[in-house]
Short mmCIF file of C-alpha atoms in Angstrom, two decimals:
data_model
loop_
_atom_site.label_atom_id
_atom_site.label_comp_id
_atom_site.label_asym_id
_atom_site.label_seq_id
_atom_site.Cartn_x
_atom_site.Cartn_y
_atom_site.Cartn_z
CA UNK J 1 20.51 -50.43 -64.54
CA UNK J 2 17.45 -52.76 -65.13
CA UNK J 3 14.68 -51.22 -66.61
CA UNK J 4 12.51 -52.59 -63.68
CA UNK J 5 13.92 -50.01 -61.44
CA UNK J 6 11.89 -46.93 -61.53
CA UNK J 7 13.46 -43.37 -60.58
CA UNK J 8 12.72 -42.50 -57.03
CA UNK J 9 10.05 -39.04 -57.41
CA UNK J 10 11.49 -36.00 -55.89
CA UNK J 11 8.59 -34.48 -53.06
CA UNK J 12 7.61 -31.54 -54.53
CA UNK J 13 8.37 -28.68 -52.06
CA UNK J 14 5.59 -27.23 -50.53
CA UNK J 15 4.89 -23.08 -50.84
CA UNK J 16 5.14 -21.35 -48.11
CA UNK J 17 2.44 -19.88 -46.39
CA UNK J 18 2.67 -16.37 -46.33
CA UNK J 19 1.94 -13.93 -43.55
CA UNK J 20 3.14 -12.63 -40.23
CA UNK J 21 4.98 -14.95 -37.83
CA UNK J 22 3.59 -14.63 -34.22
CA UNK J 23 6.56 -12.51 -33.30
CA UNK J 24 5.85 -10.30 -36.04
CA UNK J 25 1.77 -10.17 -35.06
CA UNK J 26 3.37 -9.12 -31.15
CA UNK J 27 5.14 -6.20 -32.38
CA UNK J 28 2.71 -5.12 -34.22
CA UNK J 29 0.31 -4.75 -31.71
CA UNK J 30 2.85 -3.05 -29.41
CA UNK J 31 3.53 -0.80 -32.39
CA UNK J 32 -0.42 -0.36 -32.54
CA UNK J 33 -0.51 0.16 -28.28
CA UNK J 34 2.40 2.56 -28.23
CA UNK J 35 0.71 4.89 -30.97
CA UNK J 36 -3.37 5.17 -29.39
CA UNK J 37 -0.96 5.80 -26.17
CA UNK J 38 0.71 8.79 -27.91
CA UNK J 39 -2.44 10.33 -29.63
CA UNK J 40 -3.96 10.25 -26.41
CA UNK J 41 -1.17 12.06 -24.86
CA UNK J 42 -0.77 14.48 -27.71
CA UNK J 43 -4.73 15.06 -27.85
CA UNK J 44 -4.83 15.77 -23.86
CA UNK J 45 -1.73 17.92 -24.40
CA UNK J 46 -2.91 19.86 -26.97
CA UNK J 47 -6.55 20.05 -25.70
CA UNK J 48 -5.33 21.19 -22.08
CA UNK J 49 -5.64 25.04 -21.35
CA UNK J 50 -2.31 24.87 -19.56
CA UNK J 51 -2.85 28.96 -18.61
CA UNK J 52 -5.52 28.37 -16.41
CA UNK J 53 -4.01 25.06 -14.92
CA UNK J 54 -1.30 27.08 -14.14
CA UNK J 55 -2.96 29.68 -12.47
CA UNK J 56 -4.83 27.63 -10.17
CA UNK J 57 -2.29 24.68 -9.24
CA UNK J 58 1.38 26.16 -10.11
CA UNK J 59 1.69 30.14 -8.25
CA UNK J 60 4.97 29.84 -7.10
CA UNK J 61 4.55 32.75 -4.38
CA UNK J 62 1.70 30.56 -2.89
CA UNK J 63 3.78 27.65 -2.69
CA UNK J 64 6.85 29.98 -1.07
CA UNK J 65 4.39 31.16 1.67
CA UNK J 66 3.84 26.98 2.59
CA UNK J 67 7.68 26.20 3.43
CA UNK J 68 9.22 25.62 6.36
CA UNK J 69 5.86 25.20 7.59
CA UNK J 70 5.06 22.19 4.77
CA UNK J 71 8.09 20.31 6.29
CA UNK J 72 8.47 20.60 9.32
CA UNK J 73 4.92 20.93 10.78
CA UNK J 74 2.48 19.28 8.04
CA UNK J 75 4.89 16.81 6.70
CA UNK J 76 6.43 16.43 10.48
CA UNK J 77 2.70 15.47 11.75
CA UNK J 78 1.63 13.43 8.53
CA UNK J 79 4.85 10.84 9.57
CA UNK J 80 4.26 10.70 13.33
CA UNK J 81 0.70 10.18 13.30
CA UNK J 82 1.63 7.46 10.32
CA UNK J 83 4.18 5.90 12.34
CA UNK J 84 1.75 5.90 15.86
CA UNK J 85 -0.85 3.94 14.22
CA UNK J 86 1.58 1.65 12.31
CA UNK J 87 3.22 0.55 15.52
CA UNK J 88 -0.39 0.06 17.67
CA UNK J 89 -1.59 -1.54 13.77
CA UNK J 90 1.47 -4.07 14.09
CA UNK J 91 1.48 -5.38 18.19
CA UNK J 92 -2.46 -5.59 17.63
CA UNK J 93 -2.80 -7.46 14.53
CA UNK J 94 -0.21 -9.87 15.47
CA UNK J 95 -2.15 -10.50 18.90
CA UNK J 96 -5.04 -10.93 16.35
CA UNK J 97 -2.99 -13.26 14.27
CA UNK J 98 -2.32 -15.45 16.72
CA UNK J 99 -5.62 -15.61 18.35
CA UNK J 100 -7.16 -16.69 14.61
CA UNK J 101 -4.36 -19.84 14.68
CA UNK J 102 -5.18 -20.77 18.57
CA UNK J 103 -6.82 -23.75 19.39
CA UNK J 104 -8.94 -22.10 21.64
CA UNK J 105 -12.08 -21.32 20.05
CA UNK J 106 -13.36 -18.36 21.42
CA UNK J 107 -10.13 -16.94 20.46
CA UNK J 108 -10.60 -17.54 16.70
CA UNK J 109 -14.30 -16.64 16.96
CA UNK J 110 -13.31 -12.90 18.56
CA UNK J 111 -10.24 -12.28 16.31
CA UNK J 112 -12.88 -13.11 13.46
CA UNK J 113 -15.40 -11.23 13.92
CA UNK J 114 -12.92 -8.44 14.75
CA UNK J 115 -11.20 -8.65 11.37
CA UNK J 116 -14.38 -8.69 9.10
CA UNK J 117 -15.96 -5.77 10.51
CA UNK J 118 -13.09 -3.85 10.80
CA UNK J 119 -11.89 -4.79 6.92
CA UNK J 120 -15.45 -3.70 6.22
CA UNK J 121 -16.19 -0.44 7.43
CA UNK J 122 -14.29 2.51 6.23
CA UNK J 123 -11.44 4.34 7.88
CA UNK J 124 -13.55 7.47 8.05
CA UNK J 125 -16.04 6.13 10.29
CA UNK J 126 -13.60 4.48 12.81
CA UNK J 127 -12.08 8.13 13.31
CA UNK J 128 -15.60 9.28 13.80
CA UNK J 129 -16.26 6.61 16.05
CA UNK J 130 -12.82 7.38 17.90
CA UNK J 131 -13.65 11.16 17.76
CA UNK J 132 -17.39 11.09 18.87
CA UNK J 133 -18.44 8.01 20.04
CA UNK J 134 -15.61 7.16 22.45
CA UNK J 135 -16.24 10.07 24.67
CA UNK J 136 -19.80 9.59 24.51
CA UNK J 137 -19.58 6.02 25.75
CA UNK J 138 -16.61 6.60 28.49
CA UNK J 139 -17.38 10.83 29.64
CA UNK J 140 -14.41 12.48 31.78
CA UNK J 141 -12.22 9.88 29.60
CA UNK J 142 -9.33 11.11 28.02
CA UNK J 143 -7.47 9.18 25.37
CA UNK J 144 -3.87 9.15 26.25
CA UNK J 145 -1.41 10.96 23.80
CA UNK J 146 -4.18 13.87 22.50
CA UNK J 147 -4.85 13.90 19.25
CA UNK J 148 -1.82 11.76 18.48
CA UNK J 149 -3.08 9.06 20.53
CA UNK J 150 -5.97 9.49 19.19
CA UNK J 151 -4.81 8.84 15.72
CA UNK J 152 -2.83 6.00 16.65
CA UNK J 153 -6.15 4.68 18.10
CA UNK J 154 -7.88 4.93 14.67
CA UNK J 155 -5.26 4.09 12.51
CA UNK J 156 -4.32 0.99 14.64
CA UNK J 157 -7.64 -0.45 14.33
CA UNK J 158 -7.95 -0.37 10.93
CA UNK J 159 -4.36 -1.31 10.50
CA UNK J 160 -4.82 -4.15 12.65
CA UNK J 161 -7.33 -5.43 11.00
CA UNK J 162 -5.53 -6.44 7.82
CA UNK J 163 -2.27 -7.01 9.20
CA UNK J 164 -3.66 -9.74 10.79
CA UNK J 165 -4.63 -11.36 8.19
CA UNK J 166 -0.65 -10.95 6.75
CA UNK J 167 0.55 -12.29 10.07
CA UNK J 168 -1.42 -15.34 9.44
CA UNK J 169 -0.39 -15.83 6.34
CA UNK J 170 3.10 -15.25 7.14
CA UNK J 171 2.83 -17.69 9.77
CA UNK J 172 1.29 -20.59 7.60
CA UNK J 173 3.75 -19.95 5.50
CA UNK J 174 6.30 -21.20 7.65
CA UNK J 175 6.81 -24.90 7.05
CA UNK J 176 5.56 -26.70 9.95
CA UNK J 177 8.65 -29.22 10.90
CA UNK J 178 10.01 -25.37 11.92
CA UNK J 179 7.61 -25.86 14.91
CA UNK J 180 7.76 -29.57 15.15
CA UNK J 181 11.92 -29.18 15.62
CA UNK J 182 11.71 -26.62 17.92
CA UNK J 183 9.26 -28.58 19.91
CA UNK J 184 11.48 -31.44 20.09
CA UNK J 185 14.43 -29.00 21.59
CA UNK J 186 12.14 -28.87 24.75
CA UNK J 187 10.69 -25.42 23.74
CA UNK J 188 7.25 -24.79 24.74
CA UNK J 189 4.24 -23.73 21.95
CA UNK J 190 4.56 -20.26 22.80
CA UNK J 191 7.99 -19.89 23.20
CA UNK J 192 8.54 -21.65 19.13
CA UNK J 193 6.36 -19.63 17.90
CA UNK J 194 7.86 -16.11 19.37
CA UNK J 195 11.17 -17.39 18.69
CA UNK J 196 11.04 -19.43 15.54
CA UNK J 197 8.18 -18.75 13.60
CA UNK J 198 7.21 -15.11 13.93
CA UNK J 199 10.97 -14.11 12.56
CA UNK J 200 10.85 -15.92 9.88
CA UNK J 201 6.86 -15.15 9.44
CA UNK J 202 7.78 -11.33 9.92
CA UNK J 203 10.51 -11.65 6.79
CA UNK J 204 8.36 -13.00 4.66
CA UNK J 205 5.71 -10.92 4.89
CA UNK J 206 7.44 -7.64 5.43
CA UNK J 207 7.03 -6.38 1.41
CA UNK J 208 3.37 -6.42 2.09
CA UNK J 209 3.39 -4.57 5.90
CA UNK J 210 5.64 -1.91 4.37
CA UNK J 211 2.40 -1.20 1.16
CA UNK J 212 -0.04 -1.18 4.65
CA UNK J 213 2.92 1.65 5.99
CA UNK J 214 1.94 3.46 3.04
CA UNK J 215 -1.72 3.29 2.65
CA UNK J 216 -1.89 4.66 6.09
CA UNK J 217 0.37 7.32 5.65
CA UNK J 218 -2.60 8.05 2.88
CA UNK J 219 -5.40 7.63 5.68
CA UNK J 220 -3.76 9.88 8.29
CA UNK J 221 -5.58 12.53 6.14
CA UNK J 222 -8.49 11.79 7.97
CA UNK J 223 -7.04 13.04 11.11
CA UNK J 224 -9.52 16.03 10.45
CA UNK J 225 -12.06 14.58 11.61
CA UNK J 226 -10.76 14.45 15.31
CA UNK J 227 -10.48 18.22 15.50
CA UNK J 228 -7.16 19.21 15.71
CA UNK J 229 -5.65 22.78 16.37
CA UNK J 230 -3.68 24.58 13.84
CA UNK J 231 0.19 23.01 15.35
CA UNK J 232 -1.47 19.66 14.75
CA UNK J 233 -2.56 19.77 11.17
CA UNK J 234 -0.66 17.07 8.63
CA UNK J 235 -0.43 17.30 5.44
CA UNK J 236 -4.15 17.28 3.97
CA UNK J 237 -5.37 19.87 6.08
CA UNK J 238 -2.55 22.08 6.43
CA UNK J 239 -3.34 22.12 2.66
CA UNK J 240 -7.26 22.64 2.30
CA UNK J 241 -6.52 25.65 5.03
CA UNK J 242 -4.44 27.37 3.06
CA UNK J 243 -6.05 26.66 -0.27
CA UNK J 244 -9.06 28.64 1.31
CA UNK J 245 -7.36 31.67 2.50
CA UNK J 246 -5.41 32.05 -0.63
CA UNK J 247 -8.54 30.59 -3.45
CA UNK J 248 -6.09 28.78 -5.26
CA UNK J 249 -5.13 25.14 -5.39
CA UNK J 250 -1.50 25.64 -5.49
CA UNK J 251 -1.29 24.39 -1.53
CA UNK J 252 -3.11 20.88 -2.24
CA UNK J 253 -0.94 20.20 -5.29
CA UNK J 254 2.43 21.18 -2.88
CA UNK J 255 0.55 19.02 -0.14
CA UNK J 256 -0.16 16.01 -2.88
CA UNK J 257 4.10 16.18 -3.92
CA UNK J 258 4.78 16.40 -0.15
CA UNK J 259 2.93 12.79 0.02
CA UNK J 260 4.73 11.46 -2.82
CA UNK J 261 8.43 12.55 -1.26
CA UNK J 262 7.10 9.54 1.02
CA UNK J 263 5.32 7.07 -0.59
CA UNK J 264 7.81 6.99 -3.82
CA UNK J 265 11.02 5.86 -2.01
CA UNK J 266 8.83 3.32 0.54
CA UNK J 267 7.11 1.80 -3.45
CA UNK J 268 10.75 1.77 -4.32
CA UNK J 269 12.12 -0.39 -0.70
CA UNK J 270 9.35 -2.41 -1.16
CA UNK J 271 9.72 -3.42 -4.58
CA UNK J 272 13.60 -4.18 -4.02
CA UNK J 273 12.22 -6.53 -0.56
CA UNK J 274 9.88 -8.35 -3.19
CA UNK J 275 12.91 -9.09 -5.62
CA UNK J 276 15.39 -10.21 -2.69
CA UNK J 277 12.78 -12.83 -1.48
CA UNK J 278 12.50 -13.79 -5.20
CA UNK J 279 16.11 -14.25 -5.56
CA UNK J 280 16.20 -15.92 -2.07
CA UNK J 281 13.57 -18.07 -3.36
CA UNK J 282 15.10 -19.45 -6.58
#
């Protein structure tokens, strides 16, 4: 080998930076979340007088003297006056819907102005409004159905008011050479849109009408307001009645787990619609 030729230099190896890798820093700060989550737990557990919580939420011969009456008249009420309002809710606020997406301008203008006030003022005041101010306006006027059309009444309006705006977006969401296709078979505007777009519109935006099925099944509460007799209470009031005679309140927490025997299984449908469309999606 000439003595020209130099030996190539080996790289010298740079050390390696110590510390945590970014995987390591994420499990750590689980680690950290998990265990404030757990001293808070322990500390409210510990902290809690459980006697007295007892005493006034958990007297099991309180909560025997609710049932059948719980079930089949609160619960019974709670689901038909929920039900009423969703179906009035649904046939208005696709009306509305459609009257935002028409050409016509006056239509868009009313459906508007419609859908901001009502998404604006608070359920309690539409029953009041239904309660009070109806028969004030119209006297000698009976709303048909009693109280239940009565709730349907309130409930519908504020229903209607945001369903709408799913309807729409439902319907946008359509793509338009739907329309254009059907068009082209000789149908007419109104007839596409019934027949085409508004299925396929209604399955894509069912997940979200079946959360509004459940927030009014919440506001039907409200249904005190109206003044109802005592074979008309839901849920709420059949509750707060009881929970006065008696001083304890053992009847609102059995009226609270009577809610949740409904709105549980409709959070679980709904979450298994929103992972179908996913799926259908992909």
């Amino acid at each position: 080998m000439s003595d020209d030729t130099k030996p190539t230099p080996t790289p010298e190896v740079q050390p390696r930076k110590k510390g945590l890798t970014r995987r390591q820093k994420r499990r750590l700060s689980r680690g950290i979340q998990y265990t404030l989550f757990g001293a808070v737990l322990i500390a409210f557990a510990v902290s809690a007088d459980w006697g007295r919580l007892r005493n006034q939420f958990a007297q099991t011969d309180i909560a025997d003297q609710m049932f059948p009456d719980v079930i089949t008249l609160a619960l019974k009420n709670t689901v038909l006056y929920t039900l009423s309002g969703f179906v009035f809710g649904l046939a208005l606020g696709m009306l509305l819907a459609l009257m935002r997406l028409s050409s016509v301008g006056p239509y868009r203008w009313l459906a508007g102005v419609y859908i901001e006030i009502f998404r604006g003022l608070p359920a309690l005041l539409i029953f009041i409004f239904v309660g009070v101010a109806v028969p004030l306006a119209f006297p000698g006027t009976e709303i048909p159905g009693g109280t239940y059309g009565k709730v349907a009444l309130a409930l519908g309006l504020v229903a209607a008011a945001y369903m709408a705006e799913t309807f729409r977006a439902g319907i946008q969401a359509v793509p338009k050479g739907q329309l254009e296709a059907a068009r082209s078979l000789g149908f007419s505007h109104a007839r596409a849109m019934v027949s085409i777009v508004v299925p396929q519109a209604f399955r894509i935006i069912l997940p979200p009408l079946t959360n509004e099925l459940v927030l009014l099944f919440k506001d039907s509460s409200l249904v005190l307001f109206l003044g109802v007799t005592l074979e008309e209470r839901e849920l709420s009031k059949f509750g707060r009645d009881l929970a006065s005679q008696t001083a304890n309140s053992t009847p609102i927490l059995v009226a609270g787990l009577c809610y949740l025997l409904i709105t549980i299984p409709l959070g679980f449908v709904v979450r298994r619609m929103e992972t179908k469309a996913q799926e259908a999606v992909k």
